[in-house]
Short mmCIF file of C-alpha atoms in Angstrom, two decimals:
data_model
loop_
_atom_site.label_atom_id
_atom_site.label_comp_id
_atom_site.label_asym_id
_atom_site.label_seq_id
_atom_site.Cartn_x
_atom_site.Cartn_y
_atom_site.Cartn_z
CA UNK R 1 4.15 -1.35 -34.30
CA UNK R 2 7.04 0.21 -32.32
CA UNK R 3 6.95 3.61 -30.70
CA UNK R 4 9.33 5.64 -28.63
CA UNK R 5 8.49 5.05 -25.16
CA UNK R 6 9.58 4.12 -21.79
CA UNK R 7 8.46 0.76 -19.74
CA UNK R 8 5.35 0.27 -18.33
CA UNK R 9 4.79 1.01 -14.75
CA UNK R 10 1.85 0.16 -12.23
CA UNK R 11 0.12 3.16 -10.42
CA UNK R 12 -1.33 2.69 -6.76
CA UNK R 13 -3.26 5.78 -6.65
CA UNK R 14 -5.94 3.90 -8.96
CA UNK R 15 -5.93 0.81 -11.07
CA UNK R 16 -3.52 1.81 -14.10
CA UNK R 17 -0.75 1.71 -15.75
CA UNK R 18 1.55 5.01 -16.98
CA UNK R 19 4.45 4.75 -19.51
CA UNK R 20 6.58 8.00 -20.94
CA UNK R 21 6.54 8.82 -24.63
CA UNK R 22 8.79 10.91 -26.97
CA UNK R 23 6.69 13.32 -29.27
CA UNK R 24 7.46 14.09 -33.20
CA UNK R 25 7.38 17.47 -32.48
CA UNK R 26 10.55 17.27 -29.31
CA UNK R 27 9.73 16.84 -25.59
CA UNK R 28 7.62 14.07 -23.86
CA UNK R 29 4.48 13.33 -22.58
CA UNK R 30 2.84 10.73 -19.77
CA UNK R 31 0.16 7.89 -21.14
CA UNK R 32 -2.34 6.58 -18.64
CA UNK R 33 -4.46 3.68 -19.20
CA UNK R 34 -7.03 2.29 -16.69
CA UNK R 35 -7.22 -1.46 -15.95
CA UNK R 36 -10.46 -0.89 -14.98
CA UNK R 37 -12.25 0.32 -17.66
CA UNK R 38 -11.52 1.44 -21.51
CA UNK R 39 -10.30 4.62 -20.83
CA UNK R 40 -7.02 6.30 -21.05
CA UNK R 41 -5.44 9.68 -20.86
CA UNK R 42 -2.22 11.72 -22.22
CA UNK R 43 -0.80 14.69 -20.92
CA UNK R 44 2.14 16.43 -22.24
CA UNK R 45 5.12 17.17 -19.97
CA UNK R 46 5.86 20.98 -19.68
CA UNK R 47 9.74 21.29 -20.73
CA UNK R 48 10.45 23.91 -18.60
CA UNK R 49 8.82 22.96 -15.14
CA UNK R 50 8.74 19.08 -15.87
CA UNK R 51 4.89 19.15 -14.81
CA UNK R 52 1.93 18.27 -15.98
CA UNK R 53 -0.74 21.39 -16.67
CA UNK R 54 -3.93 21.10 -14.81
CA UNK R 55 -6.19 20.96 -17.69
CA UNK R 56 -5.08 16.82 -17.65
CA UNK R 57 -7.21 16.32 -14.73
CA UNK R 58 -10.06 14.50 -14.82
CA UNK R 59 -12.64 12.39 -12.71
CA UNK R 60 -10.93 9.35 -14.40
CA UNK R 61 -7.12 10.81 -14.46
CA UNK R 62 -7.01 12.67 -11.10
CA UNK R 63 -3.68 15.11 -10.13
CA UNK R 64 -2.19 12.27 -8.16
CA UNK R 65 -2.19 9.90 -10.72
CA UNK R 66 -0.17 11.99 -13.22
CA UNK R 67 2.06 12.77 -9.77
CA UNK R 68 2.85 9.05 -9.23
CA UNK R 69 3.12 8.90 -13.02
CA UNK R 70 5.90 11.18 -13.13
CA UNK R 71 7.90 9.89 -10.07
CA UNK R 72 7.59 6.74 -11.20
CA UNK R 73 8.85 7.25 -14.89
CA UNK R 74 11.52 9.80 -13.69
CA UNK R 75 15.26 8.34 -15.09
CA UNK R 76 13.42 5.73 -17.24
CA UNK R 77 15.20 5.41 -20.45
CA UNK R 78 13.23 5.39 -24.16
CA UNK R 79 13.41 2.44 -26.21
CA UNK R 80 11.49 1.26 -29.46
CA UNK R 81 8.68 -0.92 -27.59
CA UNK R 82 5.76 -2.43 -28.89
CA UNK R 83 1.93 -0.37 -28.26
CA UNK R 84 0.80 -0.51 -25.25
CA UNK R 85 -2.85 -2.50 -25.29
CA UNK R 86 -4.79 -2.95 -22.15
CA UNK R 87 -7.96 -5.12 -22.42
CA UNK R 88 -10.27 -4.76 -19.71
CA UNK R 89 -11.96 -8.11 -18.76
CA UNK R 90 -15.46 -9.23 -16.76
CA UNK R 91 -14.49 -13.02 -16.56
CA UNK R 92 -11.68 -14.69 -14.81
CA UNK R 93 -9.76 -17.59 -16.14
CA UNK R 94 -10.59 -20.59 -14.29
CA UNK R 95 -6.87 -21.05 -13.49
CA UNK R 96 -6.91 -17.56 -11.57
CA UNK R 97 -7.56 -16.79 -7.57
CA UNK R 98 -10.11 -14.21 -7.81
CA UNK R 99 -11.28 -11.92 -4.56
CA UNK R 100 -14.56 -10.90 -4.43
CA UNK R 101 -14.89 -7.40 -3.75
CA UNK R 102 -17.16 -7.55 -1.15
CA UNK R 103 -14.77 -10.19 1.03
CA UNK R 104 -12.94 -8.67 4.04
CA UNK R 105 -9.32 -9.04 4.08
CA UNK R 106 -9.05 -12.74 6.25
CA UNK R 107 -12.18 -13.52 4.82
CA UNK R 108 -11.37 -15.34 1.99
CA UNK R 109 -11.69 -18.65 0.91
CA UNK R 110 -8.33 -19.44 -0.80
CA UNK R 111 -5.60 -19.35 1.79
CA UNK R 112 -2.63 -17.51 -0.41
CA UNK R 113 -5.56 -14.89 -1.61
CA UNK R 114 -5.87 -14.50 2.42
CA UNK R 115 -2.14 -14.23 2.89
CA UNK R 116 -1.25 -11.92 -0.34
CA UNK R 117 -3.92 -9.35 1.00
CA UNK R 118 -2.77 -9.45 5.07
CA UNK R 119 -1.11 -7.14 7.05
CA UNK R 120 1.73 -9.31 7.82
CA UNK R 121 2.50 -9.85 4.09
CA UNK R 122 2.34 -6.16 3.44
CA UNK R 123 4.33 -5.25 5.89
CA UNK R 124 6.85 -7.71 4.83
CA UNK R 125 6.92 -6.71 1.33
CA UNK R 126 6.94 -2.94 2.55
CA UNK R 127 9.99 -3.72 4.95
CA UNK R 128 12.21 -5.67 2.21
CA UNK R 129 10.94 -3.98 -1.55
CA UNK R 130 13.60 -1.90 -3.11
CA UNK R 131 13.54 0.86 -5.03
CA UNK R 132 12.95 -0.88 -8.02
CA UNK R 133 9.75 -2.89 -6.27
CA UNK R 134 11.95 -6.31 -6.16
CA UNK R 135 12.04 -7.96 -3.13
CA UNK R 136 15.76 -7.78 -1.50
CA UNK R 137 16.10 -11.34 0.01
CA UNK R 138 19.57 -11.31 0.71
CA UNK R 139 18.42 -8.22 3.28
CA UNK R 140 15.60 -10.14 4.14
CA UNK R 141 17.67 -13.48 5.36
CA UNK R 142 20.13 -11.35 6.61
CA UNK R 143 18.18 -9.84 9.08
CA UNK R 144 15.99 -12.80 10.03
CA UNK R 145 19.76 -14.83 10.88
CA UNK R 146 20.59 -11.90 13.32
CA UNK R 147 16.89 -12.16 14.92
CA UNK R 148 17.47 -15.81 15.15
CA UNK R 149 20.99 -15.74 16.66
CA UNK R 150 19.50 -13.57 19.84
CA UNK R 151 16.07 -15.04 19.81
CA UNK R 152 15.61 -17.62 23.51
CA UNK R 153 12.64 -19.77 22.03
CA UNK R 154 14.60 -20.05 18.70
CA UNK R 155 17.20 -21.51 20.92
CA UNK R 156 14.75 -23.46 23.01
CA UNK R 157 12.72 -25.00 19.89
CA UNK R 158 16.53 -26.28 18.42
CA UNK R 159 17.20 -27.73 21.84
CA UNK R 160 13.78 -29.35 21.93
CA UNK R 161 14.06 -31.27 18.32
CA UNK R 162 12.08 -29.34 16.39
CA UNK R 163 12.16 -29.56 12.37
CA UNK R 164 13.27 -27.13 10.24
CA UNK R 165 9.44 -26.01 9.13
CA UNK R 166 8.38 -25.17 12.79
CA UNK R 167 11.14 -23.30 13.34
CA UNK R 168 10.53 -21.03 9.98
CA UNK R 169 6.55 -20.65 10.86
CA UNK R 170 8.09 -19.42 14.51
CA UNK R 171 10.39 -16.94 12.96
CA UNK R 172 7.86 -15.85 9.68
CA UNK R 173 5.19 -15.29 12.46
CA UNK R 174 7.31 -13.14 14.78
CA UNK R 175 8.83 -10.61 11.96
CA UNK R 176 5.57 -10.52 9.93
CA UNK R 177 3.66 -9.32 12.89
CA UNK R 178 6.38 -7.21 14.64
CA UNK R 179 6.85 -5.33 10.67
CA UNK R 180 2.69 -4.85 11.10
CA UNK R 181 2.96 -3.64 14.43
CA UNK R 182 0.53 -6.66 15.54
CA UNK R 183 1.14 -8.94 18.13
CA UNK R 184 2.28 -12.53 16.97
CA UNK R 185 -1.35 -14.08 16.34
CA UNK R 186 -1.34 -16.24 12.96
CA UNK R 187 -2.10 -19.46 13.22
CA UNK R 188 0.68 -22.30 11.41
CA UNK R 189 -1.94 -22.35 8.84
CA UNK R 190 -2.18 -18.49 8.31
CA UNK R 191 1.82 -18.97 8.77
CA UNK R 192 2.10 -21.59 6.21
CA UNK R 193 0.40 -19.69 3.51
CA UNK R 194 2.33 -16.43 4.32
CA UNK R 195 5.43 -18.91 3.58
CA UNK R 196 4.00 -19.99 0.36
CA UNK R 197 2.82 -16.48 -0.90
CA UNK R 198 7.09 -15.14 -0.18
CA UNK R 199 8.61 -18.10 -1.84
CA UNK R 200 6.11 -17.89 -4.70
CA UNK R 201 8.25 -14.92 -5.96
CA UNK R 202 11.62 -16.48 -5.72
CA UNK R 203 10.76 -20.25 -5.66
CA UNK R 204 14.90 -21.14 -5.43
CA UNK R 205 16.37 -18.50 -3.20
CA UNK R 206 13.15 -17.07 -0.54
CA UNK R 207 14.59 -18.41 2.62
CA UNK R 208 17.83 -20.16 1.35
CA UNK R 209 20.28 -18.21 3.24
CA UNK R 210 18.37 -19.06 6.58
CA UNK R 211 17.18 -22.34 6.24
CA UNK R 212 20.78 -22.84 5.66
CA UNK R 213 21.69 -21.32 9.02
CA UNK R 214 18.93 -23.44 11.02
CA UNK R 215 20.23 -26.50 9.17
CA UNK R 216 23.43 -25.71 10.60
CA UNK R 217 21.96 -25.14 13.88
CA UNK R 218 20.23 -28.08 13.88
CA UNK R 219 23.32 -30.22 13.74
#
């Protein structure tokens, strides 16, 4: 079954997702559901103010929510998509990482689970996302090439012999903790699997642009 909505869009002021709908009877309206729990939520969009009346709000569906919802889904176009069904699930697959909630950031036992929820990694993704969310690599390997073409030890390390790996922890370390304001303290391994976690979004084209330059560097 096909109705008149928008895509589907994450929110980050709780766990849900918001899409846009087109009413039978003219104007639109904002969908909530909660990955959390069975529960969801419309709202109809005022046509003349474009907001969302109070009497929305709940416990479950605070204001902020329907505020994200609405910047979010703002220049979204309809289309004839499928209903939107969000099953809320107890178990994980055996295949997924799960993080207990009671684990401190660091303090978990699968290394990318450790990476993905760091401060370094954040601030990476924070520094590089676009508008759309999408990481902007080309940005990304552009700036790390400038950083490397100033950076002494960078220098040093190609002087020295040192492979192509070492020299992307070195530079990975340095950015990731200069975005987080921190002061350059991961270990290779925590290094390593902050590597891992960035390529796992683009597999092919991460760090081409500058492994490319230290490769050339290297000659």
């Amino acid at each position: 079954m096909n109705i008149i909505r928008t895509k589907v869009v994450e929110l980050s002021a709780l766990p849900a997702m918001a899409y846009k709908i087109r009413l039978k009877q003219g104007g639109s309206g904002i969908k909530i559901h909660r990955t959390d729990k069975e529960v969801a939520a419309f709202a109809e969009i005022n046509k003349r103010s474009g907001e969302i009346l109070p009497e929305a709000y709940t416990a479950d569906f605070p204001e902020e929510a329907f505020t994200e919802a609405l910047e979010l889904l703002v220049g979204l176009p309809y289309s004839a998509r499928g209903k939107v069904k969000i099953g809320v699930c107890d178990t994980v697959d055996t295949c997924e990482i799960e993080v207990p909630e009671d684990e401190a950031p660091g303090a978990h036992q699968d290394p990318l689970a450790n990476a993905a929820d760091s401060d370094e990694y954040n601030a990476l993704v924070a520094m590089y996302s676009d508008v759309s969310g999408k990481m902007n690599y080309p940005l990304m390997n552009k700036q790390f090439i400038q950083f490397v073409s100033k950076n002494k030890t960078v220098s040093k390390m190609v002087g020295e012999k040192a492979s192509e790996q070492d020299l992307l922890l070195y530079i990975v370390k340095n950015r990731a903790a200069f975005f987080a304001g921190k002061r350059d303290d991961l270990s290779d391994t925590e290094a390593a699997a902050l590597i891992e976690a960035i390529e796992e979004i683009d597999p092919r084209g991460a760090f081409k642009e500058l492994k490319l330059h230290l490769r050339r560097m290297m000659r």
